[in-house]
Short mmCIF file of C-alpha atoms (C1' of nucleotides) in Angstrom, two decimals:
data_model
loop_
_atom_site.label_atom_id
_atom_site.label_comp_id
_atom_site.label_asym_id
_atom_site.label_seq_id
_atom_site.Cartn_x
_atom_site.Cartn_y
_atom_site.Cartn_z
CA MET W 1 -20.30 -22.79 -3.54
CA THR W 2 -19.99 -19.17 -2.75
CA LEU W 3 -17.21 -16.97 -3.83
CA HIS W 4 -15.04 -15.67 -1.04
CA VAL W 5 -12.81 -12.67 -1.48
CA TYR W 6 -10.37 -10.86 0.71
CA ASN W 7 -11.59 -7.36 1.34
CA THR W 8 -8.85 -4.83 2.00
CA GLN W 9 -11.21 -2.65 3.94
CA THR W 10 -12.18 -5.27 6.50
CA LYS W 11 -8.93 -7.27 6.25
CA LYS W 12 -11.07 -10.36 6.08
CA ARG W 13 -12.05 -13.04 3.69
CA GLU W 14 -15.76 -12.48 3.12
CA SER W 15 -18.40 -14.26 1.15
CA PHE W 16 -19.24 -12.25 -1.87
CA ARG W 17 -22.75 -10.93 -2.04
CA PRO W 18 -23.51 -8.18 -4.50
CA LEU W 19 -25.94 -5.43 -3.68
CA ARG W 20 -28.50 -6.52 -6.23
CA ASP W 21 -28.92 -10.25 -6.45
CA LYS W 22 -27.15 -11.40 -9.61
CA LYS W 23 -25.84 -8.06 -10.82
CA VAL W 24 -22.27 -7.05 -10.17
CA ASN W 25 -20.90 -3.59 -10.64
CA MET W 26 -17.17 -3.47 -10.77
CA TYR W 27 -14.77 -0.63 -11.23
CA VAL W 28 -11.07 -1.11 -11.84
CA CYS W 29 -8.67 1.79 -11.92
CA GLY W 30 -7.21 2.02 -15.38
CA PRO W 31 -3.97 3.45 -16.69
CA THR W 32 -2.72 6.98 -16.90
CA VAL W 33 -2.06 7.14 -20.58
CA TYR W 34 1.21 8.98 -20.93
CA ASN W 35 3.31 5.96 -21.82
CA TYR W 36 3.19 2.28 -22.70
CA ILE W 37 2.11 -0.02 -19.93
CA HIS W 38 4.53 -2.45 -18.33
CA ILE W 39 4.03 -6.01 -17.19
CA GLY W 40 3.29 -4.83 -13.67
CA ASN W 41 0.48 -2.62 -14.87
CA ALA W 42 -0.84 -5.52 -16.89
CA ARG W 43 -1.30 -7.69 -13.83
CA VAL W 44 -4.33 -5.86 -12.58
CA PHE W 45 -5.95 -5.80 -16.01
CA VAL W 46 -5.37 -9.46 -16.74
CA PHE W 47 -6.34 -10.62 -13.30
CA PHE W 48 -9.56 -8.67 -13.09
CA ASP W 49 -10.38 -9.76 -16.60
CA VAL W 50 -10.38 -13.29 -15.21
CA VAL W 51 -12.44 -12.20 -12.21
CA ARG W 52 -14.98 -10.69 -14.53
CA ARG W 53 -15.08 -13.79 -16.71
CA TYR W 54 -15.45 -16.01 -13.66
CA LEU W 55 -18.30 -13.94 -12.26
CA GLU W 56 -20.03 -14.21 -15.61
CA TYR W 57 -19.49 -17.95 -15.56
CA LYS W 58 -21.15 -18.00 -12.14
CA GLY W 59 -24.17 -16.39 -13.64
CA TYR W 60 -23.67 -12.81 -12.61
CA GLU W 61 -24.49 -10.00 -14.91
CA VAL W 62 -21.34 -7.96 -14.67
CA THR W 63 -21.00 -4.32 -15.54
CA TYR W 64 -17.33 -3.61 -15.77
CA VAL W 65 -15.98 -0.07 -15.90
CA GLN W 66 -12.38 0.91 -16.30
CA ASN W 67 -11.26 4.47 -16.68
CA PHE W 68 -8.52 6.20 -18.58
CA THR W 69 -6.75 9.00 -16.78
CA ASP W 70 -6.10 11.19 -19.77
CA VAL W 71 -5.14 14.41 -18.05
CA ASP W 72 -2.73 14.90 -15.18
CA ASP W 73 0.68 16.35 -14.40
CA ARG W 74 2.60 13.63 -16.17
CA LEU W 75 0.56 13.90 -19.33
CA ILE W 76 1.00 17.63 -19.37
CA GLU W 77 4.71 17.35 -18.78
CA THR W 78 5.25 14.61 -21.35
CA ALA W 79 3.19 16.41 -23.96
CA GLN W 80 5.27 19.52 -23.43
CA GLN W 81 8.50 17.60 -23.76
CA GLU W 82 7.38 15.95 -26.93
CA GLY W 83 5.87 19.08 -28.36
CA THR W 84 2.46 17.56 -28.71
CA THR W 85 -0.90 18.00 -27.08
CA VAL W 86 -2.25 16.16 -24.08
CA LYS W 87 -5.08 14.89 -26.21
CA GLU W 88 -2.84 13.52 -28.91
CA LEU W 89 -0.60 11.87 -26.34
CA ALA W 90 -3.51 10.27 -24.55
CA GLU W 91 -5.04 8.99 -27.76
CA ARG W 92 -1.76 7.43 -28.78
CA TYR W 93 -1.36 5.54 -25.55
CA ILE W 94 -4.99 4.53 -25.32
CA ARG W 95 -4.52 2.89 -28.69
CA ALA W 96 -1.33 1.23 -27.46
CA TYR W 97 -3.12 0.12 -24.33
CA PHE W 98 -5.81 -1.64 -26.29
CA GLU W 99 -3.25 -3.29 -28.53
CA ASP W 100 -1.51 -4.67 -25.46
CA MET W 101 -4.77 -5.82 -23.92
CA ASP W 102 -5.93 -7.47 -27.11
CA ALA W 103 -2.68 -9.38 -27.26
CA LEU W 104 -3.08 -10.47 -23.66
CA GLY W 105 -6.61 -11.62 -24.31
CA VAL W 106 -8.21 -9.05 -22.02
CA LYS W 107 -11.79 -8.33 -22.92
CA ARG W 108 -13.00 -4.76 -23.20
CA ALA W 109 -14.76 -3.29 -20.23
CA ASP W 110 -18.37 -2.31 -20.77
CA VAL W 111 -17.36 1.31 -20.45
CA HIS W 112 -13.92 2.90 -20.70
CA PRO W 113 -14.65 6.44 -19.56
CA LYS W 114 -12.07 9.14 -20.03
CA ALA W 115 -11.51 11.75 -17.39
CA THR W 116 -11.53 14.59 -19.89
CA GLU W 117 -15.00 13.66 -21.03
CA HIS W 118 -16.42 13.85 -17.53
CA ILE W 119 -15.28 17.22 -16.31
CA GLY W 120 -18.88 18.31 -15.85
CA GLU W 121 -19.62 15.43 -13.50
CA MET W 122 -16.51 16.16 -11.50
CA VAL W 123 -17.28 19.84 -11.21
CA GLU W 124 -20.72 18.92 -9.98
CA GLY W 125 -19.26 16.61 -7.36
CA ILE W 126 -16.80 19.21 -6.19
CA ARG W 127 -19.59 21.76 -5.97
CA ILE W 128 -21.56 19.45 -3.70
CA LEU W 129 -18.52 18.77 -1.54
CA LEU W 130 -17.99 22.50 -1.15
CA GLU W 131 -21.61 22.96 -0.28
CA LYS W 132 -21.45 20.28 2.38
CA GLY W 133 -18.33 21.74 3.87
CA TYR W 134 -16.06 18.86 2.82
CA ALA W 135 -14.04 21.08 0.56
CA TYR W 136 -12.67 24.59 0.43
CA GLU W 137 -11.40 26.84 -2.26
CA ARG W 138 -8.08 28.62 -2.13
CA ASP W 139 -6.99 30.84 -4.95
CA GLY W 140 -8.48 28.78 -7.76
CA ASP W 141 -7.64 25.42 -6.19
CA VAL W 142 -10.18 23.31 -4.39
CA TYR W 143 -9.09 20.93 -1.65
CA TYR W 144 -10.83 18.12 0.12
CA ARG W 145 -10.96 18.56 3.88
CA ALA W 146 -9.65 15.21 5.06
CA LEU W 147 -10.02 15.87 8.76
CA LYS W 148 -13.71 16.55 8.49
CA LYS W 149 -14.63 12.90 8.69
CA GLU W 150 -13.27 10.73 11.46
CA ASP W 151 -13.16 7.64 9.32
CA TYR W 152 -10.60 9.00 6.89
CA GLY W 153 -7.93 6.29 6.73
CA LYS W 154 -10.31 3.39 7.12
CA LEU W 155 -9.26 1.64 3.95
CA SER W 156 -5.53 1.72 4.62
CA HIS W 157 -6.17 1.20 8.33
CA GLN W 158 -4.58 4.27 9.68
CA THR W 159 -6.09 6.68 12.08
CA LEU W 160 -6.10 10.40 11.51
CA GLU W 161 -3.51 10.70 14.25
CA GLU W 162 -1.20 8.19 12.62
CA LEU W 163 -1.63 9.81 9.28
CA LYS W 164 -0.88 13.24 10.61
CA ALA W 165 2.21 11.96 12.33
CA GLY W 166 3.45 10.18 9.24
CA ALA W 167 2.64 12.86 6.75
CA ARG W 168 5.66 14.01 4.88
CA VAL W 169 3.86 15.70 2.12
CA GLU W 170 5.35 18.76 0.55
CA VAL W 171 4.49 21.95 2.32
CA ASN W 172 1.56 23.58 0.69
CA GLU W 173 0.44 26.67 2.52
CA LYS W 174 -2.89 26.63 0.80
CA LYS W 175 -3.91 23.44 2.51
CA GLU W 176 -5.49 23.47 5.93
CA SER W 177 -3.95 20.09 6.65
CA PRO W 178 -1.22 18.13 4.89
CA LEU W 179 -3.73 15.31 4.50
CA ASP W 180 -6.00 17.42 2.34
CA PHE W 181 -5.80 16.74 -1.35
CA ALA W 182 -6.67 18.59 -4.50
CA LEU W 183 -10.06 18.20 -6.08
CA TRP W 184 -9.46 20.94 -8.59
CA LYS W 185 -6.18 22.45 -9.66
CA LYS W 186 -5.85 25.90 -11.08
CA SER W 187 -4.11 25.76 -14.42
CA LYS W 188 -0.98 27.61 -15.34
CA PRO W 189 -1.07 29.81 -18.44
CA GLY W 190 -0.99 27.76 -21.61
CA GLU W 191 -1.92 24.50 -19.90
CA ILE W 192 -4.90 22.45 -20.89
CA SER W 193 -7.86 23.63 -18.82
CA TRP W 194 -11.57 23.69 -18.36
CA ASP W 195 -13.87 26.37 -17.03
CA SER W 196 -15.26 25.97 -13.58
CA PRO W 197 -16.89 28.08 -10.90
CA TRP W 198 -13.38 28.45 -9.45
CA GLY W 199 -11.76 29.56 -12.66
CA LYS W 200 -9.81 27.71 -15.28
CA GLY W 201 -8.27 24.49 -14.14
CA ARG W 202 -8.35 20.74 -14.25
CA PRO W 203 -9.54 18.02 -11.92
CA GLY W 204 -7.39 16.38 -9.27
CA TRP W 205 -6.60 12.76 -9.78
CA HIS W 206 -8.93 11.10 -7.32
CA ILE W 207 -12.16 12.85 -8.19
CA GLU W 208 -12.38 11.30 -11.64
CA CYS W 209 -12.94 7.81 -10.30
CA SER W 210 -15.57 9.02 -7.87
CA ALA W 211 -17.42 10.90 -10.58
CA MET W 212 -17.19 8.29 -13.30
CA SER W 213 -17.97 5.28 -11.14
CA LYS W 214 -21.01 7.11 -9.81
CA LYS W 215 -22.17 7.97 -13.29
CA TYR W 216 -21.89 4.48 -14.74
CA LEU W 217 -22.35 2.24 -11.73
CA GLY W 218 -24.22 4.21 -9.13
CA ASP W 219 -23.38 5.35 -5.62
CA THR W 220 -22.31 1.99 -4.26
CA LEU W 221 -20.04 -0.36 -6.16
CA ASP W 222 -19.88 -4.06 -5.58
CA ILE W 223 -16.21 -4.36 -6.41
CA HIS W 224 -13.59 -1.67 -6.58
CA ALA W 225 -10.15 -2.88 -7.51
CA GLY W 226 -6.68 -1.81 -8.39
CA GLY W 227 -3.06 -2.31 -7.55
CA MET W 228 -1.92 -2.38 -3.95
CA ASP W 229 -0.17 0.94 -4.36
CA LEU W 230 -3.45 2.65 -5.10
CA CYS W 231 -4.81 1.74 -1.71
CA PHE W 232 -3.34 4.87 -0.23
CA PRO W 233 -3.84 7.61 -1.05
CA HIS W 234 -5.89 7.13 -4.20
CA HIS W 235 -8.58 4.77 -2.99
CA GLU W 236 -8.61 6.24 0.48
CA ASN W 237 -9.37 9.58 -1.06
CA GLU W 238 -11.97 8.17 -3.37
CA ILE W 239 -13.86 6.68 -0.46
CA ALA W 240 -13.68 9.91 1.46
CA GLN W 241 -14.94 12.01 -1.44
CA SER W 242 -17.58 9.65 -2.66
CA GLU W 243 -19.07 8.98 0.73
CA ALA W 244 -19.04 12.64 1.61
CA TRP W 245 -20.64 13.36 -1.74
CA THR W 246 -23.41 10.75 -1.71
CA GLY W 247 -23.72 9.85 1.94
CA LYS W 248 -23.66 6.19 0.99
CA PRO W 249 -21.04 3.47 1.28
CA PHE W 250 -18.78 3.67 -1.74
CA ALA W 251 -17.74 0.08 -2.36
CA ARG W 252 -18.65 -3.23 -0.79
CA TYR W 253 -15.47 -5.11 -1.67
CA TRP W 254 -12.06 -3.60 -2.16
CA LEU W 255 -9.66 -5.88 -3.96
CA HIS W 256 -6.01 -5.04 -4.36
CA ASN W 257 -3.42 -7.05 -6.20
CA GLY W 258 0.24 -7.29 -5.31
CA TYR W 259 2.90 -6.05 -7.62
CA ILE W 260 5.37 -7.50 -9.97
CA LYS W 261 8.90 -7.22 -8.79
CA MET W 262 12.04 -6.88 -10.78
CA GLY W 263 14.58 -8.85 -8.81
CA ASN W 264 14.00 -7.56 -5.34
CA GLU W 265 12.33 -4.30 -6.08
CA LYS W 266 8.90 -3.28 -7.10
CA MET W 267 8.65 -2.67 -10.80
CA SER W 268 7.69 0.92 -11.26
CA LYS W 269 8.04 3.69 -13.71
CA SER W 270 9.70 5.91 -11.19
CA LEU W 271 12.39 3.32 -10.48
CA GLY W 272 12.89 2.82 -14.18
CA ASN W 273 13.10 -0.96 -13.87
CA ILE W 274 10.15 -1.69 -16.06
CA VAL W 275 9.58 -4.20 -18.81
CA ARG W 276 6.95 -3.07 -21.23
CA VAL W 277 4.27 -5.35 -22.52
CA VAL W 278 4.74 -4.07 -26.03
CA GLU W 279 8.33 -5.31 -26.02
CA LEU W 280 7.64 -8.56 -24.24
CA ARG W 281 4.99 -9.63 -26.63
CA GLU W 282 7.39 -9.38 -29.51
CA LYS W 283 9.67 -11.83 -27.80
CA TYR W 284 7.23 -14.17 -26.14
CA GLU W 285 3.85 -15.54 -26.85
CA PRO W 286 1.44 -13.10 -25.19
CA ARG W 287 -0.40 -16.03 -23.69
CA ALA W 288 2.72 -16.86 -21.71
CA LEU W 289 2.60 -13.38 -20.22
CA ARG W 290 -1.03 -13.86 -19.31
CA TYR W 291 -0.20 -17.20 -17.72
CA PHE W 292 2.66 -15.64 -15.82
CA LEU W 293 0.36 -12.99 -14.40
CA LEU W 294 -2.09 -15.64 -13.26
CA SER W 295 0.46 -18.14 -12.02
CA ALA W 296 0.62 -16.77 -8.50
CA HIS W 297 -2.12 -15.74 -6.15
CA TYR W 298 -3.09 -12.18 -7.02
CA ARG W 299 -2.28 -10.71 -3.62
CA ASN W 300 1.23 -12.10 -3.52
CA PRO W 301 4.13 -10.31 -5.06
CA VAL W 302 5.66 -12.04 -8.01
CA SER W 303 9.10 -11.64 -9.46
CA PHE W 304 9.42 -11.14 -13.13
CA SER W 305 12.13 -13.03 -14.93
CA PHE W 306 12.69 -14.06 -18.49
CA GLU W 307 13.54 -17.53 -17.20
CA THR W 308 10.07 -17.87 -15.67
CA ILE W 309 8.36 -16.78 -18.87
CA HIS W 310 10.41 -19.31 -20.72
CA GLN W 311 9.37 -22.09 -18.34
CA ILE W 312 5.78 -21.08 -18.80
CA GLU W 313 6.01 -21.27 -22.56
CA ARG W 314 6.95 -24.91 -22.16
CA GLY W 315 3.93 -25.53 -19.99
CA LEU W 316 1.69 -23.86 -22.51
CA GLU W 317 2.88 -26.34 -25.12
CA ARG W 318 1.22 -29.05 -23.09
CA PHE W 319 -2.13 -27.29 -23.28
CA ASP W 320 -1.74 -26.92 -27.01
CA THR W 321 -0.67 -30.48 -27.70
CA ALA W 322 -3.53 -31.77 -25.59
CA VAL W 323 -5.98 -29.83 -27.73
CA THR W 324 -4.29 -30.83 -30.98
CA ASN W 325 -4.21 -34.46 -29.93
CA LEU W 326 -7.86 -34.45 -28.96
CA HIS W 327 -8.73 -33.16 -32.39
CA HIS W 328 -6.57 -35.74 -34.07
CA ARG W 329 -8.02 -38.55 -32.06
CA MET W 330 -11.54 -37.41 -32.80
CA LYS W 331 -11.05 -38.04 -36.49
CA THR W 332 -10.79 -41.78 -35.98
CA ALA W 333 -12.89 -42.12 -32.86
CA GLU W 334 -16.09 -44.06 -33.12
CA ALA W 335 -19.43 -42.35 -32.88
CA GLY W 336 -20.95 -42.24 -29.43
CA ASN W 337 -21.84 -40.00 -26.53
CA ALA W 338 -19.61 -39.09 -23.66
CA GLU W 339 -19.27 -41.91 -21.21
CA PRO W 340 -20.79 -41.42 -17.73
CA THR W 341 -17.43 -41.99 -16.05
CA VAL W 342 -15.96 -39.24 -18.14
CA ASN W 343 -18.76 -36.85 -17.32
CA LYS W 344 -18.28 -37.70 -13.69
CA ARG W 345 -14.58 -36.96 -13.86
CA LEU W 346 -15.24 -33.67 -15.62
CA SER W 347 -17.73 -32.67 -12.95
CA GLU W 348 -15.09 -33.39 -10.37
CA LEU W 349 -12.65 -31.18 -12.20
CA THR W 350 -15.27 -28.47 -12.39
CA ARG W 351 -15.80 -28.67 -8.66
CA GLU W 352 -12.09 -28.41 -8.04
CA PHE W 353 -11.78 -25.48 -10.40
CA GLU W 354 -14.61 -23.65 -8.70
CA ALA W 355 -13.24 -24.43 -5.28
CA ALA W 356 -9.96 -22.81 -6.29
CA MET W 357 -11.58 -19.72 -7.74
CA ASP W 358 -14.12 -19.41 -4.96
CA ASP W 359 -11.26 -19.35 -2.50
CA ASP W 360 -10.27 -15.75 -3.02
CA LEU W 361 -9.79 -16.21 -6.74
CA ASN W 362 -6.88 -18.56 -6.52
CA THR W 363 -5.84 -18.71 -10.15
CA ALA W 364 -2.66 -20.60 -9.28
CA ASN W 365 -4.76 -23.49 -8.04
CA ALA W 366 -7.20 -23.15 -10.91
CA ILE W 367 -4.29 -23.60 -13.28
CA SER W 368 -3.23 -26.74 -11.49
CA VAL W 369 -6.75 -28.12 -12.05
CA LEU W 370 -6.27 -27.27 -15.69
CA TYR W 371 -3.21 -29.49 -15.69
CA ASP W 372 -5.26 -32.29 -14.17
CA ALA W 373 -7.72 -31.90 -17.02
CA VAL W 374 -4.90 -31.95 -19.54
CA ARG W 375 -3.59 -35.17 -18.03
CA PHE W 376 -7.07 -36.66 -18.22
CA ALA W 377 -7.31 -35.59 -21.86
CA ASN W 378 -3.99 -37.20 -22.69
CA GLU W 379 -4.90 -40.43 -20.93
CA THR W 380 -8.14 -40.57 -22.83
CA VAL W 381 -6.57 -39.84 -26.18
CA ALA W 382 -4.22 -42.75 -25.60
CA ARG W 383 -7.08 -45.22 -25.17
CA SER W 384 -7.50 -47.66 -28.02
CA VAL W 385 -11.26 -47.28 -28.07
CA VAL W 386 -12.96 -44.02 -27.25
CA PRO W 387 -16.28 -42.53 -28.33
CA ARG W 388 -16.16 -39.16 -30.02
CA GLY W 389 -18.56 -37.71 -27.45
CA THR W 390 -16.04 -38.36 -24.72
CA LEU W 391 -13.34 -36.48 -26.55
CA ALA W 392 -15.71 -33.66 -27.36
CA ALA W 393 -16.73 -33.38 -23.73
CA ILE W 394 -13.14 -33.09 -22.57
CA LEU W 395 -12.37 -30.59 -25.27
CA GLY W 396 -15.42 -28.63 -24.21
CA TRP W 397 -14.21 -28.56 -20.63
CA LEU W 398 -10.79 -27.31 -21.63
CA ARG W 399 -12.35 -24.64 -23.80
CA GLN W 400 -14.65 -23.43 -21.08
CA PHE W 401 -12.34 -23.40 -18.08
CA GLY W 402 -8.96 -23.11 -19.71
CA GLY W 403 -10.18 -20.93 -22.54
CA GLU W 404 -13.22 -18.86 -21.70
CA ILE W 405 -12.38 -18.26 -18.07
CA LEU W 406 -8.61 -18.28 -17.79
CA GLY W 407 -7.90 -17.40 -21.39
CA LEU W 408 -4.96 -19.78 -21.57
CA VAL W 409 -6.24 -22.54 -23.80
CA VAL W 410 -6.78 -21.75 -27.43
CA ASP W 411 -8.71 -23.92 -29.81
CA GLY W 412 -8.86 -22.13 -33.08
CA GLU W 413 -9.67 -23.27 -36.54
CA GLU W 414 -7.80 -26.31 -37.60
CA GLU W 415 -4.80 -25.34 -39.58
CA SER W 416 -4.16 -26.72 -43.00
CA LEU W 417 -0.87 -27.70 -44.52
CA GLU W 418 0.66 -26.72 -47.78
CA ALA W 419 0.22 -29.31 -50.51
CA GLU W 420 3.95 -29.77 -50.71
CA ILE W 421 4.15 -30.72 -47.05
CA GLU W 422 1.15 -32.99 -47.34
CA ALA W 423 2.97 -34.75 -50.16
CA LEU W 424 6.10 -35.16 -48.06
CA ILE W 425 4.11 -36.63 -45.20
CA GLU W 426 2.50 -39.07 -47.59
CA GLU W 427 5.87 -39.95 -49.05
CA ARG W 428 7.20 -40.65 -45.59
CA GLN W 429 4.25 -42.88 -44.82
CA GLN W 430 5.04 -44.92 -47.89
CA ALA W 431 8.69 -45.13 -46.93
CA ARG W 432 7.70 -46.34 -43.49
CA ALA W 433 5.38 -48.91 -44.94
CA ALA W 434 8.29 -50.13 -47.02
CA ARG W 435 10.43 -50.06 -43.87
CA ASP W 436 12.75 -47.57 -45.50
CA PHE W 437 13.35 -45.79 -42.21
CA LYS W 438 16.35 -43.88 -43.43
CA ARG W 439 14.23 -42.19 -46.02
CA ALA W 440 11.35 -41.70 -43.57
CA ASP W 441 13.58 -40.12 -40.96
CA ALA W 442 15.19 -37.87 -43.50
CA ILE W 443 11.80 -36.51 -44.45
CA ARG W 444 10.84 -36.09 -40.81
CA ASP W 445 14.03 -34.14 -40.13
CA ARG W 446 13.43 -31.98 -43.14
CA LEU W 447 9.93 -31.11 -41.99
CA ALA W 448 11.18 -30.45 -38.49
CA GLU W 449 13.51 -27.84 -39.93
CA ARG W 450 10.46 -26.19 -41.41
CA GLY W 451 8.72 -26.24 -38.05
CA ILE W 452 6.46 -29.22 -38.65
CA ILE W 453 6.72 -31.95 -36.03
CA LEU W 454 5.48 -35.38 -37.01
CA GLU W 455 4.29 -37.89 -34.48
CA ASP W 456 3.32 -41.46 -35.27
CA THR W 457 0.34 -42.77 -33.37
CA PRO W 458 -1.81 -45.89 -33.63
CA GLN W 459 -4.35 -43.67 -35.35
CA GLY W 460 -1.92 -42.53 -37.99
CA VAL W 461 0.55 -39.72 -38.33
CA ARG W 462 -0.13 -36.54 -36.39
CA TRP W 463 1.50 -33.21 -37.04
CA ARG W 464 1.86 -29.95 -35.20
CA ARG W 465 3.72 -26.74 -35.63
CA LYS W 466 6.65 -26.02 -33.43
"C1'" G O 1 9.11 7.42 12.79
"C1'" G O 2 3.95 5.13 11.61
"C1'" C O 3 1.41 1.11 8.96
"C1'" G O 4 1.79 -3.44 6.23
"C1'" G O 5 3.77 -7.68 3.49
"C1'" C O 6 7.12 -11.70 2.25
"C1'" A O 7 10.79 -16.00 3.34
"C1'" U O 8 8.24 -23.52 0.92
"C1'" A O 9 12.77 -28.35 -3.88
"C1'" G O 10 17.70 -26.33 -9.04
"C1'" C O 11 13.72 -22.60 -10.80
"C1'" C O 12 8.30 -20.79 -10.61
"C1'" A O 13 4.51 -21.60 -7.00
"C1'" A O 14 -0.15 -23.52 -3.87
"C1'" G O 15 -1.06 -24.68 0.98
"C1'" U O 16 -2.99 -20.64 7.47
"C1'" G O 17 -3.46 -26.90 12.93
"C1'" G O 18 -3.55 -33.42 11.05
"C1'" U O 19 3.23 -35.99 8.79
"C1'" A O 20 4.12 -30.81 2.03
"C1'" A O 21 -0.78 -29.23 -4.69
"C1'" G O 22 0.69 -28.06 -9.53
"C1'" G O 23 4.25 -26.46 -13.33
"C1'" C O 24 9.38 -26.10 -15.49
"C1'" A O 25 14.04 -28.54 -15.37
"C1'" G O 26 16.59 -33.41 -13.90
"C1'" A O 27 16.71 -38.99 -13.21
"C1'" G O 28 14.54 -43.88 -14.17
"C1'" G O 29 10.72 -46.76 -16.67
"C1'" A O 30 6.60 -47.82 -20.33
"C1'" C O 31 5.15 -46.94 -25.38
"C1'" U O 32 7.91 -46.33 -30.51
"C1'" G O 33 11.46 -49.19 -36.21
"C1'" C O 34 13.90 -44.75 -34.08
"C1'" A O 35 11.69 -40.47 -32.44
"C1'" A O 36 8.02 -37.13 -30.77
"C1'" A O 37 3.89 -36.73 -27.86
"C1'" U O 38 1.97 -39.13 -23.70
"C1'" C O 39 1.67 -41.96 -19.23
"C1'" C O 40 4.03 -44.01 -14.66
"C1'" U O 41 7.83 -43.55 -10.82
"C1'" U O 42 11.28 -40.30 -8.50
"C1'" U O 43 13.41 -35.30 -6.31
"C1'" A O 44 11.71 -30.58 0.27
"C1'" U O 45 15.43 -30.98 7.71
"C1'" C O 46 8.76 -25.61 4.70
"C1'" C O 47 14.88 -18.87 6.97
"C1'" C O 48 16.68 -19.54 12.42
"C1'" C O 49 15.62 -20.15 17.89
"C1'" G O 50 12.07 -20.86 21.58
"C1'" G O 51 6.78 -21.74 23.05
"C1'" U O 52 1.46 -23.57 22.77
"C1'" U O 53 -0.63 -28.37 21.11
"C1'" C O 54 -1.60 -35.38 21.01
"C1'" G O 55 -0.07 -32.92 16.43
"C1'" A O 56 2.60 -26.59 13.34
"C1'" A O 57 5.01 -24.74 6.99
"C1'" U O 58 0.50 -23.19 9.32
"C1'" C O 59 -0.81 -20.32 15.94
"C1'" C O 60 2.30 -17.26 19.75
"C1'" G O 61 7.13 -14.86 21.22
"C1'" G O 62 12.05 -13.54 19.75
"C1'" G O 63 15.65 -13.21 15.83
"C1'" U O 64 17.70 -12.78 10.65
"C1'" G O 65 17.04 -11.31 5.61
"C1'" C O 66 14.16 -8.89 1.86
"C1'" C O 67 10.21 -5.72 0.17
"C1'" G O 68 6.08 -2.23 0.02
"C1'" C O 69 2.88 2.07 1.49
"C1'" C O 70 3.00 6.76 4.16
"C1'" U O 71 5.02 11.38 -2.31
"C1'" C O 72 3.46 10.27 -8.92
"C1'" C O 73 2.99 4.82 -9.32
"C1'" A O 74 -1.11 -1.35 -11.20
#
RNA sequence: GGCGGCAUAGCCAAGUGGUAAGGCAGAGGACUGCAAAUCCUUUAUCCCCGGUUCGAAUCCGGGUGCCGCCUCCA
C-alpha cells in the first residue's frame, strides 16, 4: 500500500513519493517561544509526531526538523514587559515546550534549530535575493518583492490580482507593494540586533524557515507542514523566497492541519480563549490529550471541551485494562507459539491500520482499528485455554501500533504492590475460600478506597490501579 | 470585498455514489457468591429544498446556520 496525502498546494490527494527513494525530509514549523503552548499549538506537534513515526514504521529514513522562532516582535515586547532579555525568555519557553512535548509523548526532532543561531544563513539568503532582484533595501529594512514572480499565491490559491485587491495590510511607505514582506528589519535603539550589510537589525519571520530548512534538509523538502493558519502568508512567503533563492521547488508535499476550536471560535492567543497544555496535563492524563488530538482527522477542525477529554480518559482505560489483563493471563497460560488463526487476525488488523493511515493519515480510523485489536485481546484473554505465544503476539501488536506509532498504549514495567496490600489480597482469598463473603467484600472495598481494584477471574485474582 | 472550510445519534467522530465505522454515555443480556473487567445485543428521517442517477450523507443547484484565511497566530 502506498501512502496518500492531501497536498495543500495541488488541492489533491496524491500518492506520497519522496525525492530520494526511502529517505524523507520533513520540516514542521515550530513555536514562537514567548509563552506556553496551548492545546491548539500542540495539535500540529502531536500529529506530525505520529506521521513521522508512521513513516519510520513504513521503512523510511526520516529526517525531521522543527524550528524555534526565538526572536520576533512578540518576544521583544514580552521581554521588555517582563524586564528580561529575549534570550532568557526564549530559553524559558523552549524548556517549557519540551516539558509539554515529553508529557504528550512527542519525540524530539532530529534537529531543533533556533532562528538566532542561523542569522548568518539568513543574511546570506537575503543577499542572494537582493542580488537576483527579488528583494530591495529601504533605509535598513530589506523587503521581498512579491510581484516579481507570477506564481506568488500558488500555495493559498490566490492570484496576484486577487491578493492585491484583498490586501488590507497596514500602509508602509517603504514597500513597493503591500504584498511585499520584510526579510530584514532594522532594529530600534536598545533592541536585540545583529550586524548585517544593511546595518543592525533582525530577520523577518519567514526567512528563518527558508534558511534553516535549506541548511538541514536541502533545497527541496519532501514534507513541509504546519497549522492551516500558516498557509498564508507564512508558507506562501517561504515558497516565494526559497524558490527565488535556490531556483528549485521548495517542498513536494504541503500538509496543513485544522485548528482546535473553543466552542465556535478558533483557539488563538490573540482571542485569548486558549487552554494551555501545561495546565491541562495537571488535570488530565497527558495521554488523553494526545488521544484527543488524534481522535479526528487532522484536516478537520475539532472543538475542545473538558467533557470530550473526560470521555477519552474512559476509553483509554480500556487500552490499559486490555494490556494488564493480557499480562495477567500470560502468567497462567500454557507454553506454546502463537496460533496461526491469531497471526492471521493480527495481519488483518495490520492491514486495516495501514489502510487507515495510508488514506491521508486518518488517525481517527487507525484508533478504531486499535479498538478492534483491544476487543480481540479481551476475547482471547477470556478463553479457557490459550498459548502464551498467542497472548504475546497480541500484546506485541498493541505495543507496536497502539504504542510505538500512535503513542496511546503504554506497557511499562509491571508494578508491584506493597506487602501490606499483598497480605490483604491473600486474606481476602482465604475468606472467599471459606465463603466468608462479608469479610472478603469488606477487604475489597477497603482496597478500592486505596485505589486498588480487585477482579476475580478463573485464573485467580487480578488487580489494577484506579 | 476576495479565497476557503464545516453541518452525521445525548456527546465525540469516520465515511466523498451501492440502503450509515469506532469511542463515550444509556438500555437489555451473558459471565460472577456479589462485584469488577469482559463479551453479546440495542440506540441516526446523515441542516433544509430541489435536481442528476437504477441508487446520494456522498455529485450538482439553491437556501439556512457556523467558522477560518486575506494582519501576529499551530
